[in-house]
Short mmCIF file of C-alpha atoms in Angstrom, two decimals:
data_model
loop_
_atom_site.label_atom_id
_atom_site.label_comp_id
_atom_site.label_asym_id
_atom_site.label_seq_id
_atom_site.Cartn_x
_atom_site.Cartn_y
_atom_site.Cartn_z
CA MET A 1 57.85 -16.64 -107.85
CA ALA A 2 57.17 -14.61 -104.69
CA THR A 3 55.15 -14.93 -101.53
CA ALA A 4 54.54 -12.63 -98.61
CA ALA A 5 52.40 -12.47 -95.52
CA GLY A 6 48.99 -11.67 -96.92
CA LYS A 7 46.41 -8.95 -96.32
CA SER A 8 43.87 -11.53 -97.38
CA ARG A 9 43.92 -15.28 -97.20
CA LEU A 10 43.36 -15.17 -100.97
CA SER A 11 46.40 -14.82 -103.18
CA VAL A 12 47.15 -13.08 -106.47
CA VAL A 13 48.77 -14.36 -109.66
CA VAL A 14 50.38 -11.82 -111.98
CA VAL A 15 50.85 -12.94 -115.61
CA ASP A 16 53.10 -10.79 -117.78
CA ASP A 17 55.54 -11.87 -120.49
CA GLU A 18 57.72 -8.79 -119.85
CA GLY A 19 60.04 -10.12 -117.14
CA GLU A 20 61.01 -6.75 -115.69
CA MET A 21 57.38 -5.60 -115.45
CA LEU A 22 56.40 -8.93 -113.89
CA GLN A 23 59.08 -8.58 -111.22
CA GLU A 24 58.04 -5.01 -110.41
CA GLU A 25 54.35 -5.92 -110.20
CA VAL A 26 54.94 -8.98 -107.98
CA ALA A 27 57.40 -7.11 -105.75
CA GLY A 28 55.08 -4.13 -105.37
CA LEU A 29 52.07 -6.26 -104.46
CA SER A 30 54.16 -8.41 -102.10
CA GLU A 31 55.53 -5.31 -100.37
CA GLU A 32 51.94 -4.22 -99.78
CA GLY A 33 51.27 -7.50 -97.98
CA PHE A 34 49.59 -9.54 -100.69
CA VAL A 35 50.47 -13.19 -101.20
CA CYS A 36 51.56 -12.96 -104.81
CA TRP A 37 52.81 -15.36 -107.47
CA GLY A 38 54.31 -14.49 -110.84
CA ALA A 39 54.00 -16.28 -114.19
CA GLU A 40 55.54 -15.32 -117.53
CA SER A 41 52.88 -17.10 -119.62
CA VAL A 42 49.28 -18.23 -119.48
CA ALA A 43 50.49 -21.85 -119.37
CA ALA A 44 52.60 -21.10 -116.27
CA ALA A 45 49.64 -19.28 -114.69
CA GLU A 46 47.34 -22.22 -115.41
CA ALA A 47 49.81 -24.53 -113.65
CA LEU A 48 49.82 -22.21 -110.60
CA LEU A 49 46.04 -22.03 -110.63
CA ALA A 50 45.81 -25.83 -110.70
CA GLU A 51 48.38 -26.15 -107.91
CA GLN A 52 47.01 -23.43 -105.62
CA GLY A 53 43.29 -23.98 -106.31
CA GLU A 54 40.84 -21.83 -104.38
CA GLN A 55 43.70 -20.01 -102.65
CA ILE A 56 43.99 -17.74 -105.72
CA GLY A 57 41.32 -15.08 -105.82
CA VAL A 58 42.66 -12.61 -108.37
CA VAL A 59 44.62 -12.95 -111.58
CA VAL A 60 46.33 -9.88 -113.05
CA ALA A 61 47.06 -10.58 -116.71
CA ASP A 62 48.64 -8.70 -119.59
CA ILE A 63 46.19 -8.50 -122.47
CA ARG A 64 48.73 -9.43 -125.16
CA MET A 65 51.28 -12.19 -124.76
CA PRO A 66 52.78 -14.80 -127.06
CA GLY A 67 50.51 -17.83 -127.35
CA LYS A 68 47.44 -17.44 -125.16
CA SER A 69 46.47 -13.93 -124.10
CA GLY A 70 45.19 -12.44 -120.88
CA LEU A 71 41.76 -12.38 -122.53
CA ASP A 72 41.98 -16.13 -123.17
CA LEU A 73 42.74 -16.64 -119.50
CA ALA A 74 39.92 -14.32 -118.41
CA ARG A 75 37.49 -16.19 -120.67
CA LYS A 76 38.47 -19.45 -118.98
CA LEU A 77 38.32 -18.16 -115.39
CA LEU A 78 35.37 -15.80 -115.20
CA GLY A 79 32.01 -17.29 -114.40
CA GLY A 80 33.54 -20.56 -113.28
CA GLU A 81 34.35 -22.15 -109.96
CA PRO A 82 36.05 -21.15 -107.80
CA ILE A 83 34.93 -17.55 -108.13
CA ARG A 84 37.83 -15.36 -109.23
CA GLU A 85 38.36 -11.84 -110.57
CA VAL A 86 40.68 -10.83 -113.40
CA VAL A 87 42.50 -7.51 -113.72
CA ILE A 88 43.66 -6.87 -117.29
CA ILE A 89 46.70 -4.72 -117.98
CA SER A 90 47.52 -3.42 -121.42
CA GLY A 91 49.85 -1.15 -123.26
CA HIS A 92 47.73 -1.29 -126.41
CA ALA A 93 44.04 -1.68 -125.53
CA GLY A 94 42.05 -0.29 -128.43
CA SER A 95 38.30 0.24 -128.33
CA ALA A 96 37.59 -3.28 -129.67
CA GLU A 97 39.71 -4.86 -126.93
CA GLN A 98 38.12 -2.64 -124.28
CA GLN A 99 34.70 -3.75 -125.46
CA LEU A 100 35.75 -7.41 -125.30
CA VAL A 101 37.15 -6.90 -121.79
CA ASN A 102 33.77 -5.49 -120.74
CA GLU A 103 31.84 -8.30 -122.44
CA LEU A 104 33.94 -10.90 -120.61
CA GLY A 105 32.99 -9.35 -117.28
CA VAL A 106 36.40 -7.95 -116.41
CA ARG A 107 35.85 -5.01 -114.06
CA GLU A 108 39.41 -3.71 -113.89
CA LEU A 109 41.47 -2.58 -116.89
CA LEU A 110 44.76 -0.74 -116.37
CA SER A 111 46.65 0.93 -119.20
CA LYS A 112 50.45 0.71 -119.21
CA PRO A 113 52.31 2.53 -117.95
CA PHE A 114 50.44 2.71 -114.64
CA ARG A 115 51.39 3.68 -111.13
CA LEU A 116 51.77 0.83 -108.66
CA GLU A 117 49.12 2.45 -106.46
CA LEU A 118 46.54 1.90 -109.22
CA LEU A 119 47.41 -1.80 -109.45
CA ILE A 120 47.22 -2.17 -105.67
CA ALA A 121 43.81 -0.47 -105.57
CA ALA A 122 42.48 -2.63 -108.43
CA VAL A 123 43.68 -5.83 -106.73
CA GLU A 124 42.17 -4.75 -103.40
CA ARG A 125 38.79 -4.07 -105.01
CA ALA A 126 38.90 -7.39 -106.87
CA LEU A 127 39.82 -9.33 -103.72
CA GLN A 128 36.95 -7.68 -101.84
CA ARG A 129 34.49 -8.70 -104.56
CA VAL A 130 35.79 -12.29 -104.56
CA ALA A 131 35.65 -12.55 -100.76
CA ALA A 132 32.08 -11.22 -100.75
CA ALA A 133 30.99 -13.57 -103.55
CA ARG A 134 32.54 -16.62 -101.88
CA ARG A 135 30.86 -16.02 -98.51
CA PRO A 136 28.19 -18.64 -97.77
#
């Protein structure tokens, strides 16, 4: 959906079924210098991940979406190769979902509504962890 000159050679995919939120998140990250892609479903994100490969270091995903959820995507990506981080965003994360997020190894959980600065900081931390983990 969007690209920009990047702060990092690693890029970010934002997955959110709410089109307006997705556009705001992608635009905000792109304006901060991140190379950023947008997807309105887990299936679209999976296609981007397959196409872009190791280039993608962080996936920001809404916890609840029609079909597969952000948690389904996190379950698939975390602990695999290439090393990636997942930032989960949610408007409805109850204690059971928060516990599941923790059990999956997700280190960043943002509750909607959130300020763009919080998303930027979470993505920066996640990219730093990925870059450090991928170093030989």
